[in-house]
Structure formats: C-alpha cells, structure tokens
Amino acid sequence: MSGLSKADEAQLKAQLQHAVVACTERCLYQSAKWAAELLNSLPEDDEDGSDTDVDSPMPDSSPPSTPIAVTHKNPRESRLEAREAHKYLLAKTYFDCREFDRCAAVFLAGSLSPGPSAPTPPQPKRGAKGKAKVGATPKAKVADDDIHRHSEKALFLALYAKYMAGEKRMNEECEMILGPQDGGVTPNKELPVISAILKEWFSDPPEDREPQGWLEYLYGIVLARGKNEKDALESFIRSVHLYPYNWGAWQELANLLGSVEELSAVIPRLPQNIMTFIFHIYASQELFQSSDQVHSTLLQTLSYFPRSAFLKTQQALLHYHAKSFEEAEQIFSELLVSEPHRIDAMDCYSNILYVMGLRPKLAFLAQVASATDKFRPETCCVVGNYYSLKSEHEKAVMYFRRALTLDRNFLSAWTLMGHEFVEMKNTHAAIESYRRAVDVNRKDYRAWYGLGQTYEVLEMHSYALFYHQRAAALRPYDPKLWQAVGQCFGKVGKHMNGIRAYKRALVAGSYYDTNVAASFGSGEGSGLGGGILDPEVLYQIALLYERINDVAECAAYMELVLAQEEGPDYEDGSGDPGPGVGVTPTTSKARLWLARYEYMRGMYQRAMELCNELSQDGVEVEDAKALMRDIRARTQSSAKA
Amino acid sequence: MATRYLTAQKICVVVLVKLYCESFLPSSATIPVLSFILSQVQPAGPFSRQLRGHEAKYDPSISIRAFEEVLQKLDAIMPGRTLLDMFLQRLWDVDSFDALCDLFGGLGKLLLHDRPDYEPDPGEQPQSRITLAKTSPLGAFVRRASLEFTRLQFEAAVKLWVSFVKYRAPTIRWVHRLPDLAESGADINAQKMDLQPGDGLFDVAYGSLYDGDQGEQALGMDDLERMLDFQIEKLQRIGDRVPEEMKKQFRSMLSVKGVALRQSYLVQFFDAWRAGDYTSAFENIHRYYDYSVQTREKIHYQYALLHMAILQSEFGCFGEAMAAISETIATARENQDMNCLNYSLSWLQHMAKAHPEQLKLHGYRGVLGSDREGLAFLKAKAKETRVYSLLSNTLLEEAKAAIASGEPTTRAFEAVYQASYLHLREYVHQNFGHQMVMLSTLWSRLGISHLTDVHCDMLIDCYQEVSPLEEGIRAQTRRAFSEMQNGYFDTALRRLQFLDPSVRRTLKFQKLVYFYIGLIKLKRAIRRTDWPACTSLLTTLSPDSTSDSEVSFLLWEARIDYLLARGLYSEAFNSIEDCAAKLKMQNADVLQRTTVLLHKASLFIAVGKPERAFSVALRAASQSWKSRLMPTLWAAVGVLATVLNEVGEFRAAGRLVEGVLPQALEYTDQELTATLYSRLADSYMGLAGQEDVASPAGVRKRAKNVSLAEMYVERARTCYKRAEDMYGECEQLMKKAMIARLRGDEKRADEYAEEHNQVWDQARERIMDTATVL
C-alpha cells in the first residue's frame, strides 16, 4: 500500500531522523517536532523484524545517501565544529534555559551591541546579492573576523538566539491586548543587527564553504519580519533547496504566499521531493484551495505517512474549507481519539463543532484540551468558542484575549474575538481585532468579511465593499461573500455591479450544490439548472432590477423566487414536488410584489390567484386582503364599464 | 484549586430544587424534601445555629447516600416510582459538561421575575411549576449557585463536573433499574465516541476519576471558610482550642486545596496564642494581616493593632501593649471606626482595672479621665452606636466598679439587671456568662452562698456553650472554693482536676486551674499544719506579672494564714503592712482592704495585743457593714469578740457573736462558723467565771453557762473537724477536757485528752502520708 520502496522509505527515515537531530541542534523545536512526528507516521515494519529494521538501515544508508551528510563532510565545517564543540554545548544549554542573550554572547561576544535604535531600515529592493549597504557595515565589519571564525551551526545558533531575544523583548514591551498603547507595531530591535551580519556573511563567502540552508532560513525570517517579502521568498527558496527537511522554512514560505497565483508561480522553482508535496498541500489548504488535485496529492502523501496527524489535519481542514463539515468532524474526532494529548489545530476542530452546533462535543473537546494544557492558545480558543456558542460573549472574549496574550500572532483568536465584539455591539474593538487578524495573515477571509460586516453595521458601505471584495477574492466560491458584495453595491447605488455580484453568488451557490463548476455569464438560465437557488439572492436581484427600473427583468426574477418554492422539478410538469425551499418570508414577499405587479399591469386574474395563495399561506394576509379588495373593485368597475 | 462555593453535592441539591420546582411532589413528600434541602443550603450564622439546635447540623460533606436515604422513602407522583428514581433520572440527565452548564443556565427560570418587561416563554406552563421568590431561602440559594457557576473559570467548571461525575457514580446501581437511563454512561460524548476507561482520550478527560483521590472536591471554598470561621469563633470568643486530631483533619483538608486561606493564619495565631506560644502567635498575626492588606487595605490595620495589644498584654509585655493600644485608638479615631474605638477603650479600661500598677509603670494616665467618667462615656457611645454587647459589657463593668468601691449593692444590682435585660432583648448571648459570674460575686459578698452556687451552676449547665471558656472556669473555681469552705476539700479538688479537657488546651486556663488547685491544697496543708507542703506550694504558686490581682491576693491571704499559723509574726506583719500600702495606692477592692484589716487584727491578737486589734477590727467591721460585705463583717465580729473576751467584756462579745451567728451559718464557711462558735463558747466561759458562786442562782447560772460553753465548744469542734483545722480541733478538745476537769469529771477529761492526742497523731500520719505521696 505504501507508495515507497523499501529503500526509499529507509532513506526517508534516515533523512527525517537527521532532520530531527539537526533541528534540535539548532533549537528549532517546532520543526524538530514536526519532523519527528512525520518520522513516526511512516508505516510500521513487520512486527517481529521491527527492532532490527529500525537499526539496520541507519548505519549503511544515512552517511552516503543523504545530501546533508555530504555537507557535513565539508572539512572546514567539521573542523570548525570540532574546535568549538564545547562552546556550542554551552550555548545550546543557555538557549534551552531561555537565556538568549547569554547564548548569543557565547559566539558573538562583544562584537555586537544591541541593535541601533533606528527602526528597521527598509531593505533595498535590489537583489540580495548586492554589496552590503554602507550604513550597516561599520558594526558588521567589526564582527567580520568573528563570523567567519565560527561554524555555520554556531553562527546560526547565536543569531537565532539573538532573534529570539529580540522577540522576547518585543513581547515584553507589548501592551495589554487591545490596550490603549497596543498598536501591534512593536518592532524586534535585533533584526537590523542580524540582517547586517547575515548580509556580511553571504556577501563574502570563503572558498571552501558550502551553505547548509539554515542561515538562509534565518535570513528569510529576518527579511520577512522586515516586510521585505520578495527577498525573503528568495531566501526561503534557497533554504529549502539546500535543506528541504526544515519544516519551518516551508511554513514561512507558505506564509509569504498571498494567492493561488503566487503559489503556482513558486511551485516550479522548488525542489522535487516529498517535502514539496507536503508544502503544496499545506499551502493550498492555507489558501482555501480544496480542489480535486490537492485532494489526490493529499491522499497519495497520506499513503506514505498513514499515521501522520499533520496530514490528517490538513485533510480535515480541506474538507472544512469545502464546507463538508461531517467529514472534517469525523477526521478530527478520530485524531482526538488516537492522540488525546495533541492540541495542535484543535481550535479549527472547535470551529467546525461550532458551525455544526455540536455543543456537548465542543464542551468535551474543551474539557480535554484544558485537561492537557490550559495555557495553550489553542485551548483558550476552544474554550472561547464554547462560551461563544453559549452566547456568553464576555467570557469568550476573555479566553480569546488570553489566547492572544499567550501568542500575539494567533490568528484565529483575533478573528474570533472580532466576532465576539460584533456580538457585543462593540464595533470599534471588533474592527481593531479584525484588522489585527488581517495584519497577521492577509489570507483570512473571515476577518475581511468581518471587517466588511462591521462597517456595514456602521453604515459605511463603500468602505465595507472593499473588505467584502477582498474576502470574495480569497474565496471566490462562497456565495455568502458575493451576496455581501452585492448588498454593498446595492447600498452605494452601483446597481448593475450589485446584480453581477449577486449573480456570482448564485453561481457560487450552485457550484457548491452540485460540485460542478458552472460557467459565468450564462445568466439566470444556468442557475436554475444547477438545482435550488437561494431565493433571497434572487429576490435581492429582483429588487435591484426594480431600482434601475427594469421591471420586466425584475418580474422574471420574482417568478424565479416563486419557482424555488417547488424546486427544479416544477418546470418538468411531473407533478411531484421537488426538494424546494417551501414557503418562506422571502417567497411571500416576492409573491406579494408579483401580485401588485400583476394588478398594476391589469392582470387581475393572476393577481387574484397570487393573493389567494398568500392568504392560504397565512403570511402578509392583511396586505393580500387589501389588494384583493382593490382587485374586486377594479374588476367590478371594469365589468360595469 | 477549590471552587469557591459549588461542590458536587451542591449540584445535587440544585437538581433536587429543580425537581421540587418543576414537578408535582406529593404533599406528603413536600416537607421532608424541603427540610432536607434547607438543611443543606442554610447559610451559616449564629442565629441559625442557635435556632436549629444540635440536631440537623450543617454537614458540608454528605455523600450521595444521604440523598438516597431521604428520597427513597418518598413516593413520586407517578405510581410505582420513588422520588429517588425521579431524582436520579434528573441527575443522570446531566450527561455532559454542556448539560451541566445548561442546568445552571436554566436556573434563572425557577425564579420569580419581578421585572415588568419580563415575558415568560410561551412554551412553559406557568401553573405546573413553583417559582421561587428571589429573597426566599431557596431563591437565594439558586441565585447564589447560578452566580457562582457563572464566575467559575472554565477549568474550575470542568473540575466541578468531573467531581460531580465521581460523586454520583455510586448511584449507578439505581440507575440501571430505570429503563430509559439504562444505557447512558457518565458522559454522552465519551459514549458516542465509544470510549472506555483506559482509552487515552478518556484518561485525559476523566483521568482523575479513578485516582482514588477521594474528597478533593468534597469541600468548596465556602465550606472551608465556614470551617475556619467556626474555629476562629471557638478560639477567639470561647477561647477553646480544637483537639489535636481535629486539627490534623483540618490541616489535611486545607493542604489538599493547595490554597492558603487567610483565615487559616488567623486560626494559627489564636491557636498559638492560646497555647502560650508567643513567638509563633506574633509571627502568625503579622502574616495574617500582611495577607489581608492586599484585600482591604487599611481597614484591618487597627484590628491588627488591637489584636497585638491584647496579645502583648496576655504575655505580660505591658509596655508594648500600651503602645499598640494607643495607636489602635488613634487609628480608629482617624478612620472613624466606632466599633474598634469603643472596644479598645473598653479594653483599656478593663486593663487599667486588672493590672493597675503595671500600666502605671508604663505611663498609663487614663484616656477617659476617672473610671466613672470612662464608663459613662462608653455607655453613651454604645447606646449611640447601638452596640449592645459593648453596652452590656460596660454595664457589667459598672457593676463591678460599684462592688469594688463598696457602694451600696443596689447600684450593682441595677447595673447587672439592666445588662440582663439587654441580653434577653437584644440576644447578646456571649455576655450571659459574665452576668452570671457577676451575680454570683454579688451574692457571695452578701453572704448568701446558696445563691452564689446556684448562679455558678446555671452558668456551667446552661450557658457554657455560648459564653467564653474563662467565665466557665471562674464559675467552676468559685464552686470549688465554696465546697472547700464547706470542708469538702476532696470534692473541690476533684471538681477542678476533672474539668473538661478543652480547658487544658489553653495555657492561660491551664495556669488558672492549676493555681486554684494549688491554692486549695495549700489551705488544706495550712489547716493540717503540713509545713513542708506549704512551703513547696507557696514557692510554686508565687504569682508573676501576668496573673491577675484577684489571684495574687488570694495567694497572699493564704500566705498570711500560713505565717500566722507558723507563728512567723514579724514577717506576717511586714507583709500585711506592704499589702495594705499597695492596696491603698491602687484604690483596690474594698473586700481586699477589709480582709487586710482583719488579718492585721488577727495578727495583733496572735501576738497578744488585743487592745491594738480592737480599733482595727472595729474599722473592718464598720467598713464591711457599710459595703454590705457580710462574710468579712462576720469575721470582723469574730475578731472583735476575741478582743472583748480578752478584755473581759464577755457579755458584749457574746451578744455580738449571737447577733451574727444565724446569718453566718447560712454562709457555709466552716472555719468562720467554728471561730464564731469558739468565741461564743469563750464568752460563755467568761460569763461563767464572772458569776457569783456564792449564791445558788449564781451556781446555777455558772453551770448553765458552762454547759452552754461546752455545747458551743463541741459545735466549734465539729466545724473545725470538717474544715480539717487541726489546731482548732485540738484547741476545742483541750477546752472540753478543761471543762470536764472543771466539772471534776477526770475520766472524761482523760478521754478528751486521749482524743486530742489521737487527732494530733492522725494529723501527723496524714502529713507523713501526703509527704510519701508527694
């Protein structure tokens, strides 16, 4: 069943094992964890042979076949590493004790003062290959000897520690979440220094040095934090070419991709290996692309790693994005059973349970999560979601806030907190929360949509329109978003645009219903063929047509609304009622409109029928009765005449 | 961490309340169910405890069995089902954490909404349910429960849920009987996901269920606080330390919680204080108030100082106590805390009374002017602020002052009865004991020992529960003293030696009891002329600065007795002179001053200078008469009679003694009675001597007087014998022998002499026995 040959599998294992060690050596704990999880999700070997198998491939396969091992062969690096082994151990222990400055000082003692007080200089848009900038050199020059004296591993550890120290200080300087001083723009003050050193290091390589990819990764991070995304992207691509098993680099890469187009532009430039597959799945998921191709890639990868919780999570999330909640819930539930202590991505699970309204289960999830670790942002989000579902918004906000205190970049908490603020009618706080969410991750359509909604509440429709459009661009097949766009267009008086947006919503809706991509532009006809259309959307389109005085079109859409009561089979004349929506307030409103319209046109007979239907349905009875009286009066008077 | 209020069994009570409200209970079940619920939700308070008496005590840690027992007996409205079935059905309907949240979320519907804009849901049938008024006991409980649940953090709520699951687990055997509940497990989610105990996920969620860690959640914070409050009340008001086993139990309860309640330091403080552990008491009071500062800032400061002052004085550091109390008063004035101010003033007043010289030594000049002004001020303040306990305290203090200064007893009675009225009307139960002690003092000074005993017994039997332990001990010692006066030394000693063990746990009381036992033994030793025992007892009992003036005076009195009995007259004289000077300076209790006078007179008689004794005794008698100090009056009369006998005024002496003897008999002091009888016999003897033997009438009169004298000698002898006064008894026997010889009855005289020797020898033997026992 596994798509990998024994030899491939053994090699993969060796590489992953090495990745775990290498990441741990560089204190990239999350990446190490990820690699270790993947390593352990490979199918188990035969039971009896396992204890020998685990050991046997290692010694013979790892040294020759892995490219990393080759880089390790680099004599210069080996020499340097051997020379500073003790210092490295010291630095590593400092790092493990979270004494970052001390760790950095082991290798870079005295060469660096804390970063200059000037804000992060915008990186030059020229290629990264360019000579070091004049302004940054004086300090780096001092360090020149230092940085080349150390092995790459040591340098990485030192600089990474420096980066971490900066992050730590940044977090310490941050104000209370959404407090008066909390602007979300506190910079990491170490970035310029690290950037300068790295630039120096890259610009002037000794002949016998072979880059290992780690420093490129760090440089990419620094560039990305400095909002120099293009160079950061390049740096990450270089890094994953040099060392593909550092998941952190892939993750950062995915964060830099804002759209599917960018993803497809990047893909060809990546190395062809299993990691790229996984990256592709991950990036597609992050970009809400749940196409068949992604699914098949995912299934294939899953066959290699049948027990990978990470891949299963991606699968569930893809289902979630495609709005097939049951499947997603099922996968997450299995995950929970198999790994009860795993909290990663449980906030997404809680979102699914929230949408499905499974409150007891959500409560259970929250119970499990908080039993494992109540100070994880994921746990706090789960609990917050639970309280939100119980309409205890203050408590929910408290927990989201706690999640954010634990991790300021925890995206879903920002968005969810925004939702809660909307519920609490605190629009300003809601806008700020959404804004922060968007700042953290521009791909979060819910935050964009939320921003739009909030501005709509504030009656700022043209503003809201922008955000709805962003949301709709991120998820072009979500009718809700298009509907919102259409509504905004209607409000700002761009009726034709509104109608187009609504029609798009219709198409998107039918796309999800039938899972067939319907073509645009074929107008209302195609909508009907796709199954049930949302009568509300149709009604809105009709109203917009009425606004631009296209009464005939309006009437046609009103008829369409009525048609949805019975479902698509109505037109076939087969008689048996299809799966229609039945009588709803919307259809009744449409019916009343039509009745009035027919009455105006003088089609008293049809108007009378419609009024009778209205009376039977028991909605808008008063209006219908009044209209009927008018009709009778007219018919009688015309009869007299 | 413990939840503040809610515990698993409170949830069960909530379920029961809901059951009560939402369904018809058969009328026969209503009262049992309601009383059961009330016994669980009754808020703590002095009144409720008083009213409920000893049965139906609040028990915060009842098991689910208690619910079973109560409910199983009651039938539900449905035939064939007990109320327990319905209760369990509802209990097990809470099948997930979410359901628990819903249970509490829906509690608001049980309450009567008085808001006009409230509209009931159309779905509910208002007639079929009971709505609770917000202020009713059940309503208050429901509101509190729902509020506390809302306040819970998520993790705490989950913990509560798990403890609830654990709590109701024993009822599973009942649940299996109910068809519609047969399948449901503890958690619907676990069941849906097909989880079993032992699965990883189940262990994460309910891991603590099977730890066997019983009782972690059995007590809420509220219960713990109540428990500590109980302890504090015991320690502070009653002055009783809890037994060691109970303390251990409390400690284990507290340690499980992992939370440090501030009150526990207060408990430790009082405990250390009562145990006489000065340093840890000090440490703990500081710790308690350090932790209190964070919650209520400066309000606690004056109370901290007040406690400190009392603590310091209790351990004899009067200088520090003075400083602390002065600052207390200043702070209380500044913060306008009338209660604290009045209390500290009253305490200071009390201290000035109890330890006048020590306070003077440390510069106490009296904040409120003279005593009387001080009391008047406090009384006015207490009335103004309606602090009845302070008012009654002040009244009792006033009575005490009136007694001590020798004013007419009516004033003292008036004050005591005013206080008594207050106690009954305003239910100032903690002062009942004080009142009883005061009354018994009054009666004893009036010489009516029966009423004294009755009041002491009343305190011991009826008010011991509510009054401080110290009052009870005072009553016991007083009883013991009166028994001793009556000659029942063994009963008295047994009474004190077998007091309730709780007394022994507090150092101060322990010392007090020890002192009284020693005193009784000392008196007995003096009467038995057991000098080695006397010296050893006198040295062990010698008072220090902390013992109160009453105790040291009693000891002094015993010492004078001892010195007189041994014939160490000059030493006795010096001691008496010192004491008299000191008492005069202190403006001390009139009883003590008269007693000093009496001793002085006895000394003069003993050294054979009755003329000098006369004026002293007369002064003592007139003073006693003025202040209605009957026992001293009688003793003074006894001394006077001696003097008169010495100077040959036999008739006057006889008339004096006969005047007081009937009253004195009622005051069952054997020694006093014996003395009086003996004086009477002396005067009759004297009269007999004065008769003219020449005339037959004279001879007859002499014979009559002699026989009267013999009768009184015999009576005196019985009394002396009961009082175990060896010298007195021997003296009377000698007199009898003399009378017999006078009559010419030599044989009888020899018998008496023999008896005399026997008594003497017995006394010697007794001394030897006690010496060997010692």
Short mmCIF file of C-alpha atoms in Angstrom, two decimals, chain B residues 154-383:
data_model
loop_
_atom_site.label_atom_id
_atom_site.label_comp_id
_atom_site.label_asym_id
_atom_site.label_seq_id
_atom_site.Cartn_x
_atom_site.Cartn_y
_atom_site.Cartn_z
CA PHE B 154 -13.57 27.11 32.57
CA GLU B 155 -11.05 24.75 34.15
CA ALA B 156 -12.71 25.10 37.52
CA ALA B 157 -16.06 24.32 35.97
CA VAL B 158 -14.61 21.25 34.33
CA LYS B 159 -13.14 20.15 37.63
CA LEU B 160 -16.52 20.60 39.20
CA TRP B 161 -18.05 18.46 36.50
CA VAL B 162 -15.53 15.70 37.00
CA SER B 163 -16.06 15.73 40.72
CA PHE B 164 -19.78 15.61 40.10
CA VAL B 165 -19.33 12.55 37.91
CA LYS B 166 -17.32 10.96 40.64
CA TYR B 167 -19.82 11.97 43.28
CA ARG B 168 -22.84 10.47 41.64
CA ALA B 169 -21.04 7.35 40.46
CA PRO B 170 -22.27 5.20 43.38
CA THR B 171 -25.85 5.64 42.23
CA ILE B 172 -25.20 3.73 39.05
CA ARG B 173 -26.79 0.62 40.53
CA TRP B 174 -30.05 2.51 40.94
CA VAL B 175 -29.85 3.92 37.52
CA HIS B 176 -29.71 0.52 35.93
CA ARG B 177 -33.20 -0.10 37.23
CA LEU B 178 -34.61 2.78 35.30
CA PRO B 179 -35.33 1.64 31.78
CA ASP B 180 -34.79 4.91 29.98
CA LEU B 181 -31.47 5.51 31.63
CA ALA B 182 -30.08 2.05 31.40
CA GLU B 183 -27.63 2.83 28.68
CA SER B 184 -26.35 6.26 29.46
CA GLY B 185 -22.84 6.47 30.72
CA ALA B 186 -21.19 9.21 32.64
CA ASP B 187 -20.57 11.35 29.62
CA ILE B 188 -22.64 11.22 26.48
CA ASN B 189 -19.66 12.27 24.40
CA ALA B 190 -17.42 9.53 25.67
CA GLN B 191 -20.20 7.12 24.99
CA LYS B 192 -20.79 8.39 21.47
CA MET B 193 -17.11 8.16 20.70
CA ASP B 194 -17.14 4.71 22.21
CA LEU B 195 -14.56 5.47 24.82
CA GLN B 196 -13.83 3.21 27.72
CA PRO B 197 -11.91 3.91 30.88
CA GLY B 198 -8.35 3.15 29.90
CA ASP B 199 -8.52 4.77 26.49
CA GLY B 200 -6.11 7.59 26.08
CA LEU B 201 -8.68 10.23 25.44
CA PHE B 202 -10.88 9.14 28.30
CA ASP B 203 -7.96 9.27 30.64
CA VAL B 204 -7.14 12.76 29.56
CA ALA B 205 -10.67 13.91 30.17
CA TYR B 206 -11.52 11.92 33.26
CA GLY B 207 -8.16 10.76 34.41
CA SER B 208 -8.66 11.91 37.93
CA LEU B 209 -11.82 9.85 38.27
CA TYR B 210 -10.03 6.67 39.06
CA ASP B 211 -7.19 8.06 41.06
CA GLY B 212 -8.90 7.09 44.24
CA ASP B 213 -8.26 10.63 45.31
CA GLN B 214 -11.38 10.97 47.36
CA GLY B 215 -12.71 14.20 48.64
CA GLU B 216 -10.66 16.60 46.66
CA GLN B 217 -13.71 18.47 45.66
CA ALA B 218 -15.84 17.44 48.56
CA LEU B 219 -15.49 20.84 50.11
CA GLY B 220 -15.91 24.16 48.45
CA MET B 221 -14.07 27.23 49.49
CA ASP B 222 -17.22 28.37 51.16
CA ASP B 223 -17.32 25.28 53.32
CA LEU B 224 -13.69 25.69 54.20
CA GLU B 225 -14.24 29.27 55.17
CA ARG B 226 -17.10 28.25 57.31
CA MET B 227 -14.98 25.65 58.95
CA LEU B 228 -12.27 28.17 59.69
CA ASP B 229 -14.78 30.68 60.95
CA PHE B 230 -16.04 28.07 63.33
CA GLN B 231 -12.53 27.53 64.55
CA ILE B 232 -11.89 31.23 64.92
CA GLU B 233 -15.07 31.69 66.82
CA LYS B 234 -14.15 28.87 69.13
CA LEU B 235 -10.73 30.27 69.68
CA GLN B 236 -11.49 33.92 69.87
CA ARG B 237 -14.77 34.05 71.65
CA ILE B 238 -14.90 30.87 73.61
CA GLY B 239 -11.17 30.57 73.96
CA ASP B 240 -11.14 26.87 73.30
CA ARG B 241 -8.54 25.19 71.17
CA VAL B 242 -9.65 22.36 68.95
CA PRO B 243 -8.33 18.93 69.81
CA GLU B 244 -5.22 17.68 68.14
CA GLU B 245 -6.96 15.03 66.00
CA MET B 246 -9.43 17.52 64.66
CA LYS B 247 -6.64 19.92 63.91
CA LYS B 248 -4.89 17.27 61.94
CA GLN B 249 -8.03 16.67 59.95
CA PHE B 250 -8.45 20.36 59.23
CA ARG B 251 -4.88 20.62 58.17
CA SER B 252 -5.21 17.77 55.72
CA MET B 253 -8.36 19.34 54.27
CA LEU B 254 -6.57 22.61 53.75
CA SER B 255 -3.48 21.10 52.31
CA VAL B 256 -5.44 19.30 49.62
CA LYS B 257 -6.76 22.55 48.29
CA GLY B 258 -3.38 24.00 47.66
CA VAL B 259 -4.77 27.37 48.53
CA ALA B 260 -3.80 29.37 51.52
CA LEU B 261 -6.81 30.92 53.09
CA ARG B 262 -6.02 33.97 55.09
CA GLN B 263 -8.20 32.81 57.92
CA SER B 264 -6.02 29.81 58.44
CA TYR B 265 -3.27 32.15 59.63
CA LEU B 266 -5.69 33.77 61.97
CA VAL B 267 -6.58 30.36 63.29
CA GLN B 268 -2.94 29.57 63.74
CA PHE B 269 -2.46 32.85 65.51
CA PHE B 270 -5.20 32.22 68.02
CA ASP B 271 -4.09 28.69 68.42
CA ALA B 272 -0.54 29.68 69.18
CA TRP B 273 -1.76 32.37 71.48
CA ARG B 274 -3.95 30.03 73.43
CA ALA B 275 -1.16 27.54 73.52
CA GLY B 276 1.05 30.20 75.02
CA ASP B 277 3.41 30.19 72.09
CA TYR B 278 4.18 33.85 72.00
CA THR B 279 6.60 33.94 69.09
CA SER B 280 4.51 31.97 66.63
CA ALA B 281 1.41 33.87 67.65
CA PHE B 282 3.26 37.03 66.82
CA GLU B 283 4.54 35.66 63.58
CA ASN B 284 1.10 34.48 62.52
CA ILE B 285 -0.77 37.64 63.35
CA HIS B 286 1.70 39.53 61.23
CA ARG B 287 1.36 37.05 58.44
CA TYR B 288 -2.41 37.22 58.55
CA TYR B 289 -2.51 40.96 58.30
CA ASP B 290 0.18 41.05 55.65
CA TYR B 291 -2.07 38.93 53.51
CA SER B 292 -5.09 40.99 54.42
CA VAL B 293 -3.55 44.22 53.30
CA GLN B 294 -3.98 43.29 49.68
CA THR B 295 -7.71 42.87 50.01
CA ARG B 296 -8.98 45.61 52.22
CA GLU B 297 -6.09 47.94 52.66
CA LYS B 298 -6.09 49.95 55.81
CA ILE B 299 -9.29 48.89 57.45
CA HIS B 300 -7.55 45.96 59.01
CA TYR B 301 -4.76 48.00 60.50
CA GLN B 302 -6.44 48.99 63.72
CA TYR B 303 -7.70 45.50 64.27
CA ALA B 304 -4.24 44.15 63.78
CA LEU B 305 -3.00 46.58 66.39
CA LEU B 306 -5.81 45.68 68.72
CA HIS B 307 -5.03 42.00 68.47
CA MET B 308 -1.41 42.79 69.00
CA ALA B 309 -2.14 44.81 72.11
CA ILE B 310 -4.23 42.04 73.61
CA LEU B 311 -1.60 39.50 72.72
CA GLN B 312 1.17 41.57 74.27
CA SER B 313 -0.72 42.14 77.46
CA GLU B 314 -1.62 38.49 77.67
CA PHE B 315 2.05 37.67 77.68
CA GLY B 316 2.89 40.36 80.16
CA CYS B 317 4.52 42.86 77.83
CA PHE B 318 2.52 45.80 79.06
CA GLY B 319 4.74 48.46 77.59
CA GLU B 320 4.27 47.13 74.07
CA ALA B 321 0.60 46.55 74.74
CA MET B 322 0.18 50.15 75.80
CA ALA B 323 1.92 51.44 72.74
CA ALA B 324 -0.15 49.22 70.48
CA ILE B 325 -3.45 50.10 72.08
CA SER B 326 -2.68 53.80 71.96
CA GLU B 327 -2.01 53.53 68.30
CA THR B 328 -5.16 51.47 67.86
CA ILE B 329 -7.18 54.20 69.46
CA ALA B 330 -5.52 56.86 67.37
CA THR B 331 -6.05 54.91 64.14
CA ALA B 332 -9.59 54.04 64.97
CA ARG B 333 -10.32 57.67 65.69
CA GLU B 334 -8.76 58.67 62.43
CA ASN B 335 -10.70 56.09 60.44
CA GLN B 336 -13.85 56.77 62.44
CA ASP B 337 -14.23 53.13 63.24
CA MET B 338 -16.51 53.46 66.21
CA ASN B 339 -16.69 49.78 66.97
CA CYS B 340 -12.98 49.38 67.17
CA LEU B 341 -12.52 52.60 69.12
CA ASN B 342 -15.11 51.73 71.69
CA TYR B 343 -13.87 48.25 72.03
CA SER B 344 -10.29 49.33 72.56
CA LEU B 345 -11.31 51.97 75.06
CA SER B 346 -13.32 49.44 76.97
CA TRP B 347 -10.45 47.00 76.85
CA LEU B 348 -8.06 49.64 78.10
CA GLN B 349 -10.44 50.44 80.92
CA HIS B 350 -10.58 46.81 81.78
CA MET B 351 -6.81 46.50 81.70
CA ALA B 352 -6.39 49.51 83.92
CA LYS B 353 -8.58 47.74 86.41
CA ALA B 354 -6.89 44.41 86.14
CA HIS B 355 -3.26 45.47 86.13
CA PRO B 356 -3.16 48.94 87.56
CA GLU B 357 0.43 49.05 88.71
CA GLN B 358 1.89 47.58 85.52
CA LEU B 359 0.02 50.05 83.39
CA LYS B 360 1.02 52.93 85.62
CA LEU B 361 4.56 51.79 85.32
CA HIS B 362 4.29 52.18 81.58
CA GLY B 363 2.85 55.61 81.71
CA TYR B 364 -0.87 54.97 81.62
CA ARG B 365 -2.64 58.09 82.74
CA GLY B 366 -6.13 57.16 81.73
CA VAL B 367 -7.56 58.31 78.44
CA LEU B 368 -11.06 58.82 79.66
CA GLY B 369 -10.49 60.57 82.94
CA SER B 370 -11.63 58.72 86.00
CA ASP B 371 -13.19 55.30 85.94
CA ARG B 372 -16.64 56.59 86.36
CA GLU B 373 -16.33 59.12 83.59
CA GLY B 374 -14.86 56.47 81.37
CA LEU B 375 -17.73 54.11 81.95
CA ALA B 376 -20.27 56.84 81.40
CA PHE B 377 -18.59 57.78 78.17
CA LEU B 378 -18.51 54.22 76.93
CA LYS B 379 -22.11 53.70 77.88
CA ALA B 380 -23.19 56.76 75.98
CA LYS B 381 -21.15 55.73 72.96
CA ALA B 382 -22.51 52.21 72.98
CA LYS B 383 -26.05 53.46 73.17
#
